[in-house]
JSON list of C-alpha atoms and ligand atoms in Angstrom, two decimals:
[
{"chain": "S", "resi": 1251, "resn": "MET", "atom": "CA", "xyz": [46.92, 19.32, -53.15]},
{"chain": "S", "resi": 1252, "resn": "ALA", "atom": "CA", "xyz": [43.78, 21.36, -53.45]},
{"chain": "S", "resi": 1253, "resn": "LEU", "atom": "CA", "xyz": [40.20, 21.15, -52.36]},
{"chain": "S", "resi": 1254, "resn": "ARG", "atom": "CA", "xyz": [37.81, 20.57, -55.23]},
{"chain": "S", "resi": 1255, "resn": "GLN", "atom": "CA", "xyz": [34.24, 21.74, -55.37]},
{"chain": "S", "resi": 1256, "resn": "ILE", "atom": "CA", "xyz": [31.73, 18.94, -54.80]},
{"chain": "S", "resi": 1257, "resn": "ARG", "atom": "CA", "xyz": [28.89, 18.80, -57.29]},
{"chain": "S", "resi": 1258, "resn": "GLY", "atom": "CA", "xyz": [25.51, 18.90, -55.61]},
{"chain": "S", "resi": 1259, "resn": "GLN", "atom": "CA", "xyz": [22.47, 16.76, -56.21]},
{"chain": "S", "resi": 1260, "resn": "LYS", "atom": "CA", "xyz": [20.96, 19.01, -58.89]},
{"chain": "S", "resi": 1261, "resn": "ASP", "atom": "CA", "xyz": [24.08, 18.91, -61.07]},
{"chain": "S", "resi": 1262, "resn": "GLU", "atom": "CA", "xyz": [23.31, 16.83, -64.16]},
{"chain": "S", "resi": 1263, "resn": "ILE", "atom": "CA", "xyz": [26.87, 15.53, -64.38]},
{"chain": "S", "resi": 1264, "resn": "LEU", "atom": "CA", "xyz": [26.02, 13.16, -61.52]},
{"chain": "S", "resi": 1265, "resn": "ARG", "atom": "CA", "xyz": [23.75, 11.29, -63.96]},
{"chain": "S", "resi": 1266, "resn": "LYS", "atom": "CA", "xyz": [26.50, 10.69, -66.52]},
{"chain": "S", "resi": 1267, "resn": "LYS", "atom": "CA", "xyz": [28.58, 7.54, -66.86]},
{"chain": "S", "resi": 1268, "resn": "SER", "atom": "CA", "xyz": [32.27, 7.81, -66.10]},
{"chain": "S", "resi": 1269, "resn": "ARG", "atom": "CA", "xyz": [34.87, 6.57, -68.58]},
{"chain": "S", "resi": 1270, "resn": "GLU", "atom": "CA", "xyz": [37.57, 3.99, -67.92]},
{"chain": "S", "resi": 1271, "resn": "VAL", "atom": "CA", "xyz": [41.05, 5.34, -67.37]},
{"chain": "S", "resi": 1272, "resn": "ASN", "atom": "CA", "xyz": [43.70, 4.05, -69.73]},
{"chain": "S", "resi": 1273, "resn": "ILE", "atom": "CA", "xyz": [45.98, 1.89, -67.54]},
{"chain": "S", "resi": 1274, "resn": "ASP", "atom": "CA", "xyz": [49.10, 3.60, -68.92]},
{"chain": "S", "resi": 1275, "resn": "ASP", "atom": "CA", "xyz": [47.66, 6.98, -67.89]},
{"chain": "S", "resi": 1276, "resn": "ILE", "atom": "CA", "xyz": [47.04, 6.13, -64.22]},
{"chain": "S", "resi": 1277, "resn": "THR", "atom": "CA", "xyz": [50.49, 7.29, -63.10]},
{"chain": "S", "resi": 1278, "resn": "LEU", "atom": "CA", "xyz": [50.33, 10.55, -65.07]},
{"chain": "S", "resi": 1279, "resn": "GLU", "atom": "CA", "xyz": [50.64, 13.66, -62.92]},
{"chain": "S", "resi": 1280, "resn": "LYS", "atom": "CA", "xyz": [47.14, 14.88, -63.79]},
{"chain": "S", "resi": 1281, "resn": "ASN", "atom": "CA", "xyz": [45.54, 11.67, -62.53]},
{"chain": "S", "resi": 1282, "resn": "GLN", "atom": "CA", "xyz": [47.78, 11.46, -59.45]},
{"chain": "S", "resi": 1283, "resn": "SER", "atom": "CA", "xyz": [46.94, 15.02, -58.47]},
{"chain": "S", "resi": 1284, "resn": "LEU", "atom": "CA", "xyz": [43.25, 14.37, -59.10]},
{"chain": "S", "resi": 1285, "resn": "ILE", "atom": "CA", "xyz": [43.48, 11.43, -56.66]},
{"chain": "S", "resi": 1286, "resn": "ASP", "atom": "CA", "xyz": [45.30, 13.59, -54.08]},
{"chain": "S", "resi": 1287, "resn": "ASP", "atom": "CA", "xyz": [42.70, 16.34, -54.44]},
{"chain": "S", "resi": 1288, "resn": "MET", "atom": "CA", "xyz": [39.85, 13.83, -54.12]},
{"chain": "S", "resi": 1289, "resn": "LEU", "atom": "CA", "xyz": [41.38, 12.49, -50.89]},
{"chain": "S", "resi": 1290, "resn": "GLU", "atom": "CA", "xyz": [41.82, 15.99, -49.50]},
{"chain": "S", "resi": 1291, "resn": "THR", "atom": "CA", "xyz": [38.25, 16.88, -50.44]},
{"chain": "S", "resi": 1292, "resn": "MET", "atom": "CA", "xyz": [36.82, 13.67, -48.96]},
{"chain": "S", "resi": 1293, "resn": "TYR", "atom": "CA", "xyz": [38.66, 14.17, -45.65]},
{"chain": "S", "resi": 1294, "resn": "HIS", "atom": "CA", "xyz": [37.79, 17.85, -45.51]},
{"chain": "S", "resi": 1295, "resn": "TYR", "atom": "CA", "xyz": [34.07, 17.08, -45.70]},
{"chain": "S", "resi": 1296, "resn": "ASN", "atom": "CA", "xyz": [34.34, 14.00, -43.44]},
{"chain": "S", "resi": 1297, "resn": "GLY", "atom": "CA", "xyz": [33.17, 11.59, -46.11]},
{"chain": "S", "resi": 1298, "resn": "VAL", "atom": "CA", "xyz": [34.03, 7.89, -46.32]},
{"chain": "S", "resi": 1299, "resn": "GLY", "atom": "CA", "xyz": [34.13, 7.88, -50.10]},
{"chain": "S", "resi": 1300, "resn": "LEU", "atom": "CA", "xyz": [34.18, 10.07, -53.18]},
{"chain": "S", "resi": 1301, "resn": "ALA", "atom": "CA", "xyz": [33.91, 9.40, -56.91]},
{"chain": "S", "resi": 1302, "resn": "ALA", "atom": "CA", "xyz": [35.65, 11.61, -59.49]},
{"chain": "S", "resi": 1303, "resn": "VAL", "atom": "CA", "xyz": [32.31, 12.55, -61.05]},
{"chain": "S", "resi": 1304, "resn": "GLN", "atom": "CA", "xyz": [31.46, 14.29, -57.77]},
{"chain": "S", "resi": 1305, "resn": "VAL", "atom": "CA", "xyz": [34.24, 16.77, -58.46]},
{"chain": "S", "resi": 1306, "resn": "GLY", "atom": "CA", "xyz": [33.15, 17.07, -62.08]},
{"chain": "S", "resi": 1307, "resn": "ILE", "atom": "CA", "xyz": [35.54, 14.57, -63.71]},
{"chain": "S", "resi": 1308, "resn": "LEU", "atom": "CA", "xyz": [33.98, 11.67, -65.62]},
{"chain": "S", "resi": 1309, "resn": "LYS", "atom": "CA", "xyz": [36.74, 9.15, -64.92]},
{"chain": "S", "resi": 1310, "resn": "GLN", "atom": "CA", "xyz": [36.31, 5.80, -63.18]},
{"chain": "S", "resi": 1311, "resn": "ILE", "atom": "CA", "xyz": [38.25, 6.80, -60.08]},
{"chain": "S", "resi": 1312, "resn": "ILE", "atom": "CA", "xyz": [37.05, 6.27, -56.50]},
{"chain": "S", "resi": 1313, "resn": "VAL", "atom": "CA", "xyz": [38.65, 7.06, -53.15]},
{"chain": "S", "resi": 1314, "resn": "ILE", "atom": "CA", "xyz": [37.43, 5.42, -49.93]},
{"chain": "S", "resi": 1315, "resn": "ASP", "atom": "CA", "xyz": [38.56, 5.59, -46.31]},
{"chain": "S", "resi": 1316, "resn": "ILE", "atom": "CA", "xyz": [36.48, 3.77, -43.71]},
{"chain": "S", "resi": 1317, "resn": "GLU", "atom": "CA", "xyz": [39.14, 4.25, -41.01]},
{"chain": "S", "resi": 1318, "resn": "ASP", "atom": "CA", "xyz": [39.94, 0.53, -40.89]},
{"chain": "S", "resi": 1319, "resn": "GLY", "atom": "CA", "xyz": [43.67, 1.26, -40.72]},
{"chain": "S", "resi": 1320, "resn": "LYS", "atom": "CA", "xyz": [44.18, -0.11, -44.24]},
{"chain": "S", "resi": 1321, "resn": "GLY", "atom": "CA", "xyz": [42.99, 2.83, -46.26]},
{"chain": "S", "resi": 1322, "resn": "PRO", "atom": "CA", "xyz": [42.75, 4.96, -48.11]},
{"chain": "S", "resi": 1323, "resn": "TYR", "atom": "CA", "xyz": [41.60, 2.70, -50.90]},
{"chain": "S", "resi": 1324, "resn": "ILE", "atom": "CA", "xyz": [42.00, 4.05, -54.43]},
{"chain": "S", "resi": 1325, "resn": "LEU", "atom": "CA", "xyz": [39.93, 2.15, -56.99]},
{"chain": "S", "resi": 1326, "resn": "ILE", "atom": "CA", "xyz": [40.42, 2.82, -60.68]},
{"chain": "S", "resi": 1327, "resn": "ASN", "atom": "CA", "xyz": [38.16, 1.10, -63.25]},
{"chain": "S", "resi": 1328, "resn": "PRO", "atom": "CA", "xyz": [36.50, -0.98, -60.51]},
{"chain": "S", "resi": 1329, "resn": "LYS", "atom": "CA", "xyz": [34.30, -3.93, -61.42]},
{"chain": "S", "resi": 1330, "resn": "ILE", "atom": "CA", "xyz": [32.18, -5.77, -58.91]},
{"chain": "S", "resi": 1331, "resn": "LEU", "atom": "CA", "xyz": [32.60, -9.46, -59.69]},
{"chain": "S", "resi": 1332, "resn": "LYS", "atom": "CA", "xyz": [30.43, -11.04, -56.98]},
{"chain": "S", "resi": 1333, "resn": "THR", "atom": "CA", "xyz": [28.13, -9.97, -54.21]},
{"chain": "S", "resi": 1334, "resn": "LYS", "atom": "CA", "xyz": [26.86, -11.88, -51.20]},
{"chain": "S", "resi": 1335, "resn": "GLY", "atom": "CA", "xyz": [24.14, -11.25, -48.67]},
{"chain": "S", "resi": 1336, "resn": "GLU", "atom": "CA", "xyz": [21.92, -8.25, -48.07]},
{"chain": "S", "resi": 1337, "resn": "LYS", "atom": "CA", "xyz": [21.83, -5.69, -45.33]},
{"chain": "S", "resi": 1338, "resn": "GLU", "atom": "CA", "xyz": [19.86, -2.54, -44.58]},
{"chain": "S", "resi": 1339, "resn": "CYS", "atom": "CA", "xyz": [22.42, 0.26, -44.27]},
{"chain": "S", "resi": 1340, "resn": "ASP", "atom": "CA", "xyz": [22.29, 3.89, -43.18]},
{"chain": "S", "resi": 1341, "resn": "GLU", "atom": "CA", "xyz": [23.65, 5.94, -46.00]},
{"chain": "S", "resi": 1342, "resn": "GLY", "atom": "CA", "xyz": [24.53, 9.46, -47.03]},
{"chain": "S", "resi": 1343, "resn": "CYS", "atom": "CA", "xyz": [26.51, 11.12, -49.81]},
{"chain": "S", "resi": 1344, "resn": "LEU", "atom": "CA", "xyz": [28.75, 14.20, -50.01]},
{"chain": "S", "resi": 1345, "resn": "SER", "atom": "CA", "xyz": [26.64, 15.43, -52.95]},
{"chain": "S", "resi": 1346, "resn": "PHE", "atom": "CA", "xyz": [23.58, 15.37, -50.63]},
{"chain": "S", "resi": 1347, "resn": "PRO", "atom": "CA", "xyz": [25.05, 16.90, -47.46]},
{"chain": "S", "resi": 1348, "resn": "ASN", "atom": "CA", "xyz": [21.72, 17.10, -45.65]},
{"chain": "S", "resi": 1349, "resn": "GLU", "atom": "CA", "xyz": [20.06, 13.84, -46.65]},
{"chain": "S", "resi": 1350, "resn": "PHE", "atom": "CA", "xyz": [20.32, 10.41, -45.13]},
{"chain": "S", "resi": 1351, "resn": "GLY", "atom": "CA", "xyz": [18.37, 7.24, -45.70]},
{"chain": "S", "resi": 1352, "resn": "LYS", "atom": "CA", "xyz": [18.36, 3.46, -45.61]},
{"chain": "S", "resi": 1353, "resn": "VAL", "atom": "CA", "xyz": [19.53, 1.40, -48.57]},
{"chain": "S", "resi": 1354, "resn": "ILE", "atom": "CA", "xyz": [19.84, -2.36, -49.11]},
{"chain": "S", "resi": 1355, "resn": "ARG", "atom": "CA", "xyz": [23.45, -3.28, -49.87]},
{"chain": "S", "resi": 1356, "resn": "PRO", "atom": "CA", "xyz": [25.32, -6.59, -50.10]},
{"chain": "S", "resi": 1357, "resn": "THR", "atom": "CA", "xyz": [27.24, -7.63, -46.98]},
{"chain": "S", "resi": 1358, "resn": "GLU", "atom": "CA", "xyz": [30.18, -8.77, -49.07]},
{"chain": "S", "resi": 1359, "resn": "VAL", "atom": "CA", "xyz": [31.56, -7.92, -52.50]},
{"chain": "S", "resi": 1360, "resn": "GLN", "atom": "CA", "xyz": [34.45, -9.11, -54.58]},
{"chain": "S", "resi": 1361, "resn": "VAL", "atom": "CA", "xyz": [35.85, -6.29, -56.68]},
{"chain": "S", "resi": 1362, "resn": "GLU", "atom": "CA", "xyz": [38.71, -5.93, -59.15]},
{"chain": "S", "resi": 1363, "resn": "PHE", "atom": "CA", "xyz": [40.38, -2.64, -59.93]},
{"chain": "S", "resi": 1364, "resn": "TYR", "atom": "CA", "xyz": [43.70, -0.91, -60.51]},
{"chain": "S", "resi": 1365, "resn": "ASP", "atom": "CA", "xyz": [45.32, 1.00, -57.66]},
{"chain": "S", "resi": 1366, "resn": "ARG", "atom": "CA", "xyz": [47.07, 4.37, -58.01]},
{"chain": "S", "resi": 1367, "resn": "ASP", "atom": "CA", "xyz": [50.31, 2.63, -59.00]},
{"chain": "S", "resi": 1368, "resn": "ALA", "atom": "CA", "xyz": [48.43, 0.92, -61.85]},
{"chain": "S", "resi": 1369, "resn": "LYS", "atom": "CA", "xyz": [48.68, -2.41, -60.04]},
{"chain": "S", "resi": 1370, "resn": "TYR", "atom": "CA", "xyz": [45.82, -4.87, -60.58]},
{"chain": "S", "resi": 1371, "resn": "VAL", "atom": "CA", "xyz": [44.04, -5.74, -57.34]},
{"chain": "S", "resi": 1372, "resn": "LYS", "atom": "CA", "xyz": [41.29, -8.21, -56.51]},
{"chain": "S", "resi": 1373, "resn": "LEU", "atom": "CA", "xyz": [39.70, -7.48, -53.15]},
{"chain": "S", "resi": 1374, "resn": "LYS", "atom": "CA", "xyz": [37.07, -9.10, -50.99]},
{"chain": "S", "resi": 1375, "resn": "ALA", "atom": "CA", "xyz": [35.29, -6.45, -48.91]},
{"chain": "S", "resi": 1376, "resn": "LYS", "atom": "CA", "xyz": [32.72, -6.74, -46.14]},
{"chain": "S", "resi": 1377, "resn": "ASP", "atom": "CA", "xyz": [30.22, -4.56, -44.33]},
{"chain": "S", "resi": 1378, "resn": "LEU", "atom": "CA", "xyz": [31.01, -0.80, -44.47]},
{"chain": "S", "resi": 1379, "resn": "LEU", "atom": "CA", "xyz": [33.76, -1.23, -47.08]},
{"chain": "S", "resi": 1380, "resn": "ALA", "atom": "CA", "xyz": [31.43, -3.30, -49.27]},
{"chain": "S", "resi": 1381, "resn": "GLN", "atom": "CA", "xyz": [28.72, -0.68, -48.83]},
{"chain": "S", "resi": 1382, "resn": "ALA", "atom": "CA", "xyz": [31.07, 2.18, -49.71]},
{"chain": "S", "resi": 1383, "resn": "ILE", "atom": "CA", "xyz": [32.36, 0.37, -52.81]},
{"chain": "S", "resi": 1384, "resn": "CYS", "atom": "CA", "xyz": [28.78, -0.26, -54.02]},
{"chain": "S", "resi": 1385, "resn": "HIS", "atom": "CA", "xyz": [27.79, 3.37, -53.39]},
{"chain": "S", "resi": 1386, "resn": "GLU", "atom": "CA", "xyz": [30.81, 4.74, -55.27]},
{"chain": "S", "resi": 1387, "resn": "VAL", "atom": "CA", "xyz": [30.58, 2.27, -58.16]},
{"chain": "S", "resi": 1388, "resn": "ASP", "atom": "CA", "xyz": [26.95, 3.39, -58.53]},
{"chain": "S", "resi": 1389, "resn": "HIS", "atom": "CA", "xyz": [28.25, 6.97, -58.96]},
{"chain": "S", "resi": 1390, "resn": "LEU", "atom": "CA", "xyz": [30.38, 5.80, -61.90]},
{"chain": "S", "resi": 1391, "resn": "ASN", "atom": "CA", "xyz": [27.17, 4.61, -63.55]},
{"chain": "S", "resi": 1392, "resn": "GLY", "atom": "CA", "xyz": [25.20, 7.78, -62.80]},
{"chain": "S", "resi": 1393, "resn": "VAL", "atom": "CA", "xyz": [23.23, 6.10, -60.01]},
{"chain": "S", "resi": 1394, "resn": "LEU", "atom": "CA", "xyz": [22.61, 7.93, -56.72]},
{"chain": "S", "resi": 1395, "resn": "PHE", "atom": "CA", "xyz": [21.73, 6.48, -53.33]},
{"chain": "S", "resi": 1396, "resn": "THR", "atom": "CA", "xyz": [18.45, 8.38, -53.37]},
{"chain": "S", "resi": 1397, "resn": "ASP", "atom": "CA", "xyz": [17.42, 6.17, -56.34]},
{"chain": "S", "resi": 1398, "resn": "LYS", "atom": "CA", "xyz": [17.69, 3.14, -54.08]},
{"chain": "S", "resi": 1399, "resn": "VAL", "atom": "CA", "xyz": [16.59, 4.53, -50.75]},
{"chain": "S", "resi": 1400, "resn": "ILE", "atom": "CA", "xyz": [13.90, 2.49, -48.98]},
{"chain": "S", "resi": 1401, "resn": "PRO", "atom": "CA", "xyz": [10.69, 4.54, -49.36]},
{"chain": "S", "resi": 1402, "resn": "GLY", "atom": "CA", "xyz": [9.91, 6.62, -46.29]},
{"chain": "S", "resi": 1403, "resn": "THR", "atom": "CA", "xyz": [13.42, 6.44, -44.81]},
{"chain": "S", "resi": 1404, "resn": "LEU", "atom": "CA", "xyz": [14.93, 9.56, -46.43]},
{"chain": "S", "resi": 1405, "resn": "GLU", "atom": "CA", "xyz": [15.54, 12.23, -43.80]},
{"chain": "S", "resi": 1406, "resn": "TYR", "atom": "CA", "xyz": [16.58, 15.82, -44.14]},
{"chain": "S", "resi": 1407, "resn": "VAL", "atom": "CA", "xyz": [19.08, 16.82, -41.48]},
{"chain": "S", "resi": 1408, "resn": "GLU", "atom": "CA", "xyz": [20.15, 20.42, -40.94]},
{"chain": "S", "resi": 1409, "resn": "GLN", "atom": "CA", "xyz": [23.95, 20.62, -40.71]},
{"chain": "S", "resi": 1410, "resn": "LYS", "atom": "CA", "xyz": [25.48, 22.47, -37.80]},
{"chain": "S", "resi": 1411, "resn": "GLN", "atom": "CA", "xyz": [27.96, 25.00, -39.12]},
{"chain": "A", "resi": 1932, "resn": "CO", "atom": "CO1", "xyz": [27.92, 9.54, -52.95]}
]
């Protein structure tokens, strides 16, 4: 495994749309090691989620770990089928290490995807997991949380090194 460099907010790749992964290619070594590297990178920077585009790869691959004891979740070619409710959430992003703000997210989502073994999964997610899935699926479409932040709530926080 290896740490990958996280693309920052000014990198134009973050505005590009990610491509679907061919289902037969999910188990290929290059995609499996990308997933392992994304997990290592996410944990290293204490994130709850990371999309492949954030390490410069335009593939529809997301990793999430909300420390619910069930993760990490690996979502390949995710599609949000249904959403329910609305909630104001505190949000940040590893591509914006110093910025935090409030965003409206659904309280519940139903999502379908393939896992890292190329198995089809349909999942109902609530609260933080639903929020993380929405945030990361936005990345696959070139959308950033700062696009959706409630005006006046974006804060700049100096990181302690
Ligand atoms: Co993000």
